[in-house]
PDB file of C-alpha atoms in Angstrom:
ATOM      1  CA  MET A 107      -8.054  15.247-139.911  1.00  0.00           C
ATOM      2  CA  ASN A 108      -5.826  14.124-137.074  1.00  0.00           C
ATOM      3  CA  ILE A 109      -6.982  12.307-133.966  1.00  0.00           C
ATOM      4  CA  ALA A 110      -5.351  12.149-130.527  1.00  0.00           C
ATOM      5  CA  LYS A 111      -6.387   9.688-127.843  1.00  0.00           C
ATOM      6  CA  PHE A 112      -6.315  10.222-124.077  1.00  0.00           C
ATOM      7  CA  GLU A 113      -7.072   7.356-121.714  1.00  0.00           C
ATOM      8  CA  PHE A 114      -8.410   8.815-118.493  1.00  0.00           C
ATOM      9  CA  SER A 115      -8.785   7.034-115.192  1.00  0.00           C
ATOM     10  CA  LEU A 116     -12.552   6.748-114.880  1.00  0.00           C
ATOM     11  CA  PHE A 117     -13.296   3.255-116.259  1.00  0.00           C
ATOM     12  CA  GLY A 118     -10.378   3.680-118.689  1.00  0.00           C
ATOM     13  CA  ILE A 119     -12.398   6.100-120.807  1.00  0.00           C
ATOM     14  CA  ASN A 120     -10.985   7.079-124.194  1.00  0.00           C
ATOM     15  CA  THR A 121     -11.315  10.809-124.809  1.00  0.00           C
ATOM     16  CA  TYR A 122     -10.417  11.997-128.300  1.00  0.00           C
ATOM     17  CA  VAL A 123      -9.327  15.294-129.795  1.00  0.00           C
ATOM     18  CA  VAL A 124     -10.101  15.491-133.504  1.00  0.00           C
ATOM     19  CA  TYR A 125      -8.275  18.376-135.128  1.00  0.00           C
ATOM     20  CA  ASP A 126      -7.265  20.069-138.354  1.00  0.00           C
ATOM     21  CA  SER A 127      -3.532  20.711-138.019  1.00  0.00           C
ATOM     22  CA  LYS A 128      -3.556  23.361-140.765  1.00  0.00           C
ATOM     23  CA  GLU A 129      -6.540  25.430-139.690  1.00  0.00           C
ATOM     24  CA  LYS A 130      -5.858  24.701-136.000  1.00  0.00           C
ATOM     25  CA  LYS A 131      -9.472  23.839-135.164  1.00  0.00           C
ATOM     26  CA  ALA A 132     -10.423  20.997-132.832  1.00  0.00           C
ATOM     27  CA  ALA A 133     -13.327  19.072-131.327  1.00  0.00           C
ATOM     28  CA  ILE A 134     -13.147  17.276-127.984  1.00  0.00           C
ATOM     29  CA  VAL A 135     -15.063  13.994-128.048  1.00  0.00           C
ATOM     30  CA  ASP A 136     -16.297  12.385-124.815  1.00  0.00           C
ATOM     31  CA  PRO A 137     -14.472  14.523-122.228  1.00  0.00           C
ATOM     32  CA  GLY A 138     -13.710  12.101-119.390  1.00  0.00           C
ATOM     33  CA  MET A 139     -11.339  14.216-117.289  1.00  0.00           C
ATOM     34  CA  ILE A 140     -12.088  13.562-113.624  1.00  0.00           C
ATOM     35  CA  ASN A 141      -9.329  15.499-111.827  1.00  0.00           C
ATOM     36  CA  ARG A 142      -7.011  18.454-112.267  1.00  0.00           C
ATOM     37  CA  GLN A 143      -4.146  16.307-113.536  1.00  0.00           C
ATOM     38  CA  GLU A 144      -6.266  15.004-116.385  1.00  0.00           C
ATOM     39  CA  GLU A 145      -7.642  18.464-117.152  1.00  0.00           C
ATOM     40  CA  GLU A 146      -4.078  19.779-117.396  1.00  0.00           C
ATOM     41  CA  ALA A 147      -3.115  16.982-119.789  1.00  0.00           C
ATOM     42  CA  MET A 148      -5.891  18.119-122.115  1.00  0.00           C
ATOM     43  CA  GLU A 149      -4.970  21.780-121.714  1.00  0.00           C
ATOM     44  CA  ARG A 150      -1.314  21.123-122.509  1.00  0.00           C
ATOM     45  CA  PHE A 151      -2.160  19.244-125.696  1.00  0.00           C
ATOM     46  CA  ILE A 152      -4.471  22.017-126.906  1.00  0.00           C
ATOM     47  CA  GLU A 153      -1.923  24.716-126.089  1.00  0.00           C
ATOM     48  CA  ARG A 154       1.102  22.840-127.464  1.00  0.00           C
ATOM     49  CA  ASN A 155      -0.634  22.400-130.811  1.00  0.00           C
ATOM     50  CA  ALA A 156      -2.072  25.950-130.796  1.00  0.00           C
ATOM     51  CA  LEU A 157      -5.594  24.606-131.329  1.00  0.00           C
ATOM     52  CA  GLU A 158      -8.905  26.411-131.056  1.00  0.00           C
ATOM     53  CA  VAL A 159     -11.605  24.146-129.646  1.00  0.00           C
ATOM     54  CA  THR A 160     -14.823  24.721-131.592  1.00  0.00           C
ATOM     55  CA  SER A 161     -17.072  22.027-130.124  1.00  0.00           C
ATOM     56  CA  ILE A 162     -17.470  19.360-127.464  1.00  0.00           C
ATOM     57  CA  ILE A 163     -19.197  16.222-128.747  1.00  0.00           C
ATOM     58  CA  ASN A 164     -20.618  13.432-126.626  1.00  0.00           C
ATOM     59  CA  THR A 165     -21.187  10.060-128.269  1.00  0.00           C
ATOM     60  CA  HIS A 166     -23.511   9.453-125.320  1.00  0.00           C
ATOM     61  CA  LEU A 167     -24.093  10.885-121.864  1.00  0.00           C
ATOM     62  CA  HIS A 168     -23.013   8.206-119.415  1.00  0.00           C
ATOM     63  CA  ILE A 169     -20.988   9.647-116.560  1.00  0.00           C
ATOM     64  CA  ASP A 170     -17.587   8.322-117.656  1.00  0.00           C
ATOM     65  CA  HIS A 171     -17.923  10.009-121.048  1.00  0.00           C
ATOM     66  CA  ALA A 172     -19.327  13.294-119.763  1.00  0.00           C
ATOM     67  CA  ILE A 173     -17.786  13.988-116.361  1.00  0.00           C
ATOM     68  CA  GLY A 174     -15.335  16.474-117.918  1.00  0.00           C
ATOM     69  CA  ALA A 175     -17.886  18.213-120.129  1.00  0.00           C
ATOM     70  CA  ALA A 176     -18.590  21.087-117.736  1.00  0.00           C
ATOM     71  CA  PHE A 177     -14.869  21.822-117.377  1.00  0.00           C
ATOM     72  CA  ALA A 178     -14.307  21.742-121.150  1.00  0.00           C
ATOM     73  CA  LYS A 179     -17.324  23.941-121.833  1.00  0.00           C
ATOM     74  CA  ASN A 180     -16.266  26.532-119.252  1.00  0.00           C
ATOM     75  CA  LYS A 181     -12.633  26.435-120.346  1.00  0.00           C
ATOM     76  CA  TYR A 182     -13.171  26.770-124.084  1.00  0.00           C
ATOM     77  CA  LYS A 183     -16.545  28.564-124.179  1.00  0.00           C
ATOM     78  CA  VAL A 184     -18.071  26.235-126.756  1.00  0.00           C
ATOM     79  CA  PRO A 185     -21.341  24.266-126.949  1.00  0.00           C
ATOM     80  CA  ILE A 186     -21.872  20.633-126.053  1.00  0.00           C
ATOM     81  CA  PHE A 187     -23.234  18.526-128.915  1.00  0.00           C
ATOM     82  CA  GLY A 188     -25.212  15.327-128.381  1.00  0.00           C
ATOM     83  CA  HIS A 189     -28.353  13.432-129.350  1.00  0.00           C
ATOM     84  CA  LYS A 190     -31.608  14.581-127.768  1.00  0.00           C
ATOM     85  CA  ASP A 191     -32.501  11.041-126.651  1.00  0.00           C
ATOM     86  CA  ASP A 192     -29.662  11.183-124.113  1.00  0.00           C
ATOM     87  CA  GLU A 193     -30.812  14.444-122.544  1.00  0.00           C
ATOM     88  CA  PHE A 194     -32.305  12.482-119.644  1.00  0.00           C
ATOM     89  CA  LEU A 195     -28.842  11.112-118.879  1.00  0.00           C
ATOM     90  CA  ALA A 196     -27.254  14.565-119.018  1.00  0.00           C
ATOM     91  CA  SER A 197     -29.758  15.801-116.456  1.00  0.00           C
ATOM     92  CA  ARG A 198     -28.852  12.891-114.128  1.00  0.00           C
ATOM     93  CA  LEU A 199     -25.061  13.059-114.096  1.00  0.00           C
ATOM     94  CA  ARG A 200     -24.971  13.587-110.331  1.00  0.00           C
ATOM     95  CA  GLN A 201     -27.244  10.578-109.821  1.00  0.00           C
ATOM     96  CA  GLN A 202     -25.042   8.489-112.132  1.00  0.00           C
ATOM     97  CA  ALA A 203     -21.945   9.511-110.176  1.00  0.00           C
ATOM     98  CA  GLU A 204     -23.548   8.476-106.902  1.00  0.00           C
ATOM     99  CA  ALA A 205     -24.565   5.111-108.373  1.00  0.00           C
ATOM    100  CA  PHE A 206     -20.924   4.383-109.252  1.00  0.00           C
ATOM    101  CA  GLY A 207     -19.565   5.694-105.955  1.00  0.00           C
ATOM    102  CA  ILE A 208     -17.817   8.674-107.549  1.00  0.00           C
ATOM    103  CA  ASN A 209     -17.029  11.224-104.857  1.00  0.00           C
ATOM    104  CA  THR A 210     -15.916  14.032-107.173  1.00  0.00           C
ATOM    105  CA  GLU A 211     -18.376  16.927-107.302  1.00  0.00           C
ATOM    106  CA  VAL A 212     -20.461  16.474-110.460  1.00  0.00           C
ATOM    107  CA  GLU A 213     -22.894  18.914-112.038  1.00  0.00           C
ATOM    108  CA  ASP A 214     -25.989  17.924-113.985  1.00  0.00           C
ATOM    109  CA  MET A 215     -25.860  19.400-117.468  1.00  0.00           C
ATOM    110  CA  SER A 216     -27.811  19.819-120.670  1.00  0.00           C
ATOM    111  CA  ILE A 217     -27.001  19.398-124.342  1.00  0.00           C
ATOM    112  CA  ASP A 218     -26.603  22.745-126.104  1.00  0.00           C
ATOM    113  CA  THR A 219     -26.949  21.509-129.682  1.00  0.00           C
ATOM    114  CA  TYR A 220     -28.918  18.411-130.660  1.00  0.00           C
ATOM    115  CA  LEU A 221     -27.446  16.152-133.329  1.00  0.00           C
ATOM    116  CA  GLU A 222     -29.405  14.104-135.856  1.00  0.00           C
ATOM    117  CA  PRO A 223     -28.294  11.241-138.115  1.00  0.00           C
ATOM    118  CA  GLY A 224     -26.528  12.619-141.166  1.00  0.00           C
ATOM    119  CA  ASP A 225     -25.529  15.900-139.540  1.00  0.00           C
ATOM    120  CA  LYS A 226     -22.020  17.099-140.440  1.00  0.00           C
ATOM    121  CA  ILE A 227     -19.910  18.747-137.742  1.00  0.00           C
ATOM    122  CA  LYS A 228     -17.222  20.991-139.194  1.00  0.00           C
ATOM    123  CA  VAL A 229     -13.750  20.789-137.679  1.00  0.00           C
ATOM    124  CA  GLY A 230     -11.643  23.204-139.683  1.00  0.00           C
ATOM    125  CA  SER A 231     -11.671  21.967-143.273  1.00  0.00           C
ATOM    126  CA  GLY A 232     -12.824  18.497-142.201  1.00  0.00           C
ATOM    127  CA  GLU A 233     -16.128  17.158-141.000  1.00  0.00           C
ATOM    128  CA  LEU A 234     -17.556  14.419-138.825  1.00  0.00           C
ATOM    129  CA  GLU A 235     -20.767  12.735-139.940  1.00  0.00           C
ATOM    130  CA  VAL A 236     -23.228  11.747-137.220  1.00  0.00           C
ATOM    131  CA  ILE A 237     -24.407   8.115-137.229  1.00  0.00           C
ATOM    132  CA  HIS A 238     -27.141   7.119-134.769  1.00  0.00           C
ATOM    133  CA  VAL A 239     -26.354   3.793-133.045  1.00  0.00           C
ATOM    134  CA  PRO A 240     -28.913   3.415-130.219  1.00  0.00           C
ATOM    135  CA  GLY A 241     -28.827   0.432-127.898  1.00  0.00           C
ATOM    136  CA  HIS A 242     -26.091   1.176-125.373  1.00  0.00           C
ATOM    137  CA  SER A 243     -28.107   4.306-124.695  1.00  0.00           C
ATOM    138  CA  PRO A 244     -31.042   5.738-126.671  1.00  0.00           C
ATOM    139  CA  GLY A 245     -28.989   8.644-127.993  1.00  0.00           C
ATOM    140  CA  SER A 246     -25.702   6.904-128.715  1.00  0.00           C
ATOM    141  CA  ILE A 247     -23.982   8.204-131.837  1.00  0.00           C
ATOM    142  CA  ALA A 248     -20.833   7.469-133.826  1.00  0.00           C
ATOM    143  CA  LEU A 249     -18.728  10.090-135.615  1.00  0.00           C
ATOM    144  CA  TYR A 250     -17.458   9.165-139.083  1.00  0.00           C
ATOM    145  CA  ASP A 251     -14.642  10.899-140.942  1.00  0.00           C
ATOM    146  CA  LYS A 252     -14.936   9.530-144.474  1.00  0.00           C
ATOM    147  CA  GLU A 253     -11.837  11.309-145.739  1.00  0.00           C
ATOM    148  CA  GLY A 254      -9.770  10.221-142.746  1.00  0.00           C
ATOM    149  CA  ASP A 255     -11.080   6.632-142.805  1.00  0.00           C
ATOM    150  CA  PHE A 256     -12.031   6.468-139.133  1.00  0.00           C
ATOM    151  CA  VAL A 257     -15.108   6.296-136.949  1.00  0.00           C
ATOM    152  CA  ILE A 258     -15.438   7.061-133.241  1.00  0.00           C
ATOM    153  CA  THR A 259     -17.979   4.583-131.910  1.00  0.00           C
ATOM    154  CA  GLY A 260     -18.399   5.482-128.238  1.00  0.00           C
ATOM    155  CA  ASP A 261     -19.599   2.413-126.331  1.00  0.00           C
ATOM    156  CA  ALA A 262     -21.399   0.794-129.261  1.00  0.00           C
ATOM    157  CA  LEU A 263     -18.622  -1.220-130.909  1.00  0.00           C
ATOM    158  CA  PHE A 264     -15.316  -2.456-129.444  1.00  0.00           C
ATOM    159  CA  GLU A 265     -12.526  -4.742-130.548  1.00  0.00           C
ATOM    160  CA  GLY A 266     -14.160  -8.162-130.396  1.00  0.00           C
ATOM    161  CA  SER A 267     -17.128  -6.944-128.388  1.00  0.00           C
ATOM    162  CA  VAL A 268     -20.058  -4.549-128.128  1.00  0.00           C
ATOM    163  CA  GLY A 269     -21.430  -2.271-125.431  1.00  0.00           C
ATOM    164  CA  ARG A 270     -23.529  -3.261-122.477  1.00  0.00           C
ATOM    165  CA  ALA A 271     -27.270  -2.758-122.644  1.00  0.00           C
ATOM    166  CA  ASP A 272     -28.342  -3.084-119.008  1.00  0.00           C
ATOM    167  CA  LEU A 273     -28.166   0.613-118.096  1.00  0.00           C
ATOM    168  CA  PRO A 274     -31.251   2.904-118.275  1.00  0.00           C
ATOM    169  CA  GLY A 275     -32.505   3.130-121.828  1.00  0.00           C
ATOM    170  CA  GLY A 276     -30.319   0.261-123.064  1.00  0.00           C
ATOM    171  CA  ASN A 277     -31.565  -2.383-125.469  1.00  0.00           C
ATOM    172  CA  GLY A 278     -29.354  -5.273-126.582  1.00  0.00           C
ATOM    173  CA  GLU A 279     -31.279  -6.255-129.705  1.00  0.00           C
ATOM    174  CA  GLN A 280     -31.432  -2.633-130.811  1.00  0.00           C
ATOM    175  CA  LEU A 281     -27.680  -2.242-130.268  1.00  0.00           C
ATOM    176  CA  ILE A 282     -26.788  -5.234-132.457  1.00  0.00           C
ATOM    177  CA  LYS A 283     -29.167  -4.014-135.173  1.00  0.00           C
ATOM    178  CA  SER A 284     -27.707  -0.499-135.007  1.00  0.00           C
ATOM    179  CA  ILE A 285     -24.175  -1.803-135.426  1.00  0.00           C
ATOM    180  CA  LYS A 286     -25.082  -4.123-138.302  1.00  0.00           C
ATOM    181  CA  ASP A 287     -27.218  -1.547-140.115  1.00  0.00           C
ATOM    182  CA  ASN A 288     -25.214   1.619-139.509  1.00  0.00           C
ATOM    183  CA  LEU A 289     -21.578   0.747-138.776  1.00  0.00           C
ATOM    184  CA  LEU A 290     -20.718  -2.495-140.560  1.00  0.00           C
ATOM    185  CA  PRO A 291     -21.596  -1.054-144.012  1.00  0.00           C
ATOM    186  CA  LEU A 292     -18.614   1.321-143.656  1.00  0.00           C
ATOM    187  CA  PRO A 293     -15.489   0.377-145.665  1.00  0.00           C
ATOM    188  CA  ASP A 294     -13.359  -2.474-144.318  1.00  0.00           C
ATOM    189  CA  ASN A 295     -10.315  -0.263-143.730  1.00  0.00           C
ATOM    190  CA  THR A 296     -12.235   2.228-141.573  1.00  0.00           C
ATOM    191  CA  VAL A 297     -10.396   2.480-138.250  1.00  0.00           C
ATOM    192  CA  VAL A 298     -12.680   2.124-135.236  1.00  0.00           C
ATOM    193  CA  TYR A 299     -11.836   4.278-132.222  1.00  0.00           C
ATOM    194  CA  PRO A 300     -14.004   2.984-129.351  1.00  0.00           C
ATOM    195  CA  GLY A 301     -14.897   4.506-126.002  1.00  0.00           C
ATOM    196  CA  HIS A 302     -12.715   1.992-124.139  1.00  0.00           C
ATOM    197  CA  GLY A 303      -9.830  -0.212-125.167  1.00  0.00           C
ATOM    198  CA  PRO A 304      -7.759  -0.471-128.358  1.00  0.00           C
ATOM    199  CA  SER A 305      -8.671   0.535-131.884  1.00  0.00           C
ATOM    200  CA  THR A 306      -9.764  -1.972-134.505  1.00  0.00           C
ATOM    201  CA  THR A 307     -11.237  -1.860-138.029  1.00  0.00           C
ATOM    202  CA  ILE A 308     -14.700  -2.333-139.452  1.00  0.00           C
ATOM    203  CA  GLY A 309     -13.455  -5.220-141.613  1.00  0.00           C
ATOM    204  CA  ARG A 310     -11.985  -7.046-138.625  1.00  0.00           C
ATOM    205  CA  GLU A 311     -15.165  -6.674-136.571  1.00  0.00           C
ATOM    206  CA  ARG A 312     -17.413  -7.693-139.437  1.00  0.00           C
ATOM    207  CA  ALA A 313     -15.358 -10.845-139.922  1.00  0.00           C
ATOM    208  CA  ALA A 314     -14.520 -11.854-136.365  1.00  0.00           C
ATOM    209  CA  ASN A 315     -16.640 -10.094-133.728  1.00  0.00           C
ATOM    210  CA  PRO A 316     -18.519 -12.955-132.003  1.00  0.00           C
ATOM    211  CA  PHE A 317     -21.442 -10.720-131.032  1.00  0.00           C
ATOM    212  CA  LEU A 318     -22.188  -9.823-134.634  1.00  0.00           C
ATOM    213  CA  SER A 319     -22.473 -13.382-135.925  1.00  0.00           C
ATOM    214  CA  PRO A 320     -25.948 -14.614-136.976  1.00  0.00           C
ATOM    215  CA  ASN A 321     -26.500 -16.123-133.513  1.00  0.00           C
ATOM    216  CA  PRO A 322     -24.425 -14.010-131.120  1.00  0.00           C
ATOM    217  CA  HIS A 323     -23.931 -15.047-127.527  1.00  0.00           C
ATOM    218  CA  TYR A 324     -24.429 -11.587-126.086  1.00  0.00           C
ATOM    219  CA  ARG A 325     -22.307 -10.518-123.132  1.00  0.00           C
ATOM    220  CA  LEU A 326     -21.738  -7.200-121.437  1.00  0.00           C
ATOM    221  CA  LYS A 327     -18.781  -4.887-121.993  1.00  0.00           C
ATOM    222  CA  PHE A 328     -18.974  -1.298-120.732  1.00  0.00           C
TER     223      PHE A 328
END
């Protein structure tokens, strides 16, 4: 499958479109569009590539990753996928926006389809495997394309860093364990597409990420 990255203005959020260029099916991952300009950028990409959006997937339900979910759902008439343990965050999007001083009108939402570890989400002829990586939030997930050699990690794993764990439901020890147990076993050449910042690889992070060493000095990221 192909993957396109959009960096939107709210905290530099990476929104991804995963798509099958032959069957013209697509999934929007972590819709972070906060204004009409960003919504139009997404619309133009979908239209230019003649794609049919079949799902919206949230790696987790913090406001920066979900502020565009209502627009995408209404625009493309498809369900929102996410882990049930982040439902409490979905129902508090307005409260999250207020906490970060976001003045844009935000609607609370709910997850339409709950995802479990090992679930496979079809995108045309391809599929994304759900990996549960709690710690940044209780319901944080990663999306692994084995055939395409990439994984979308949300705010769990970054280039040289890991996600913050000081937001509601966060747990730093759990996050490190989730990454070590569920992400680092992936092949070295697996490309990591994080929720913020540049891409990296599993091999690079296993070898050099200072927070994944035996005695990490944990610091916050996003």
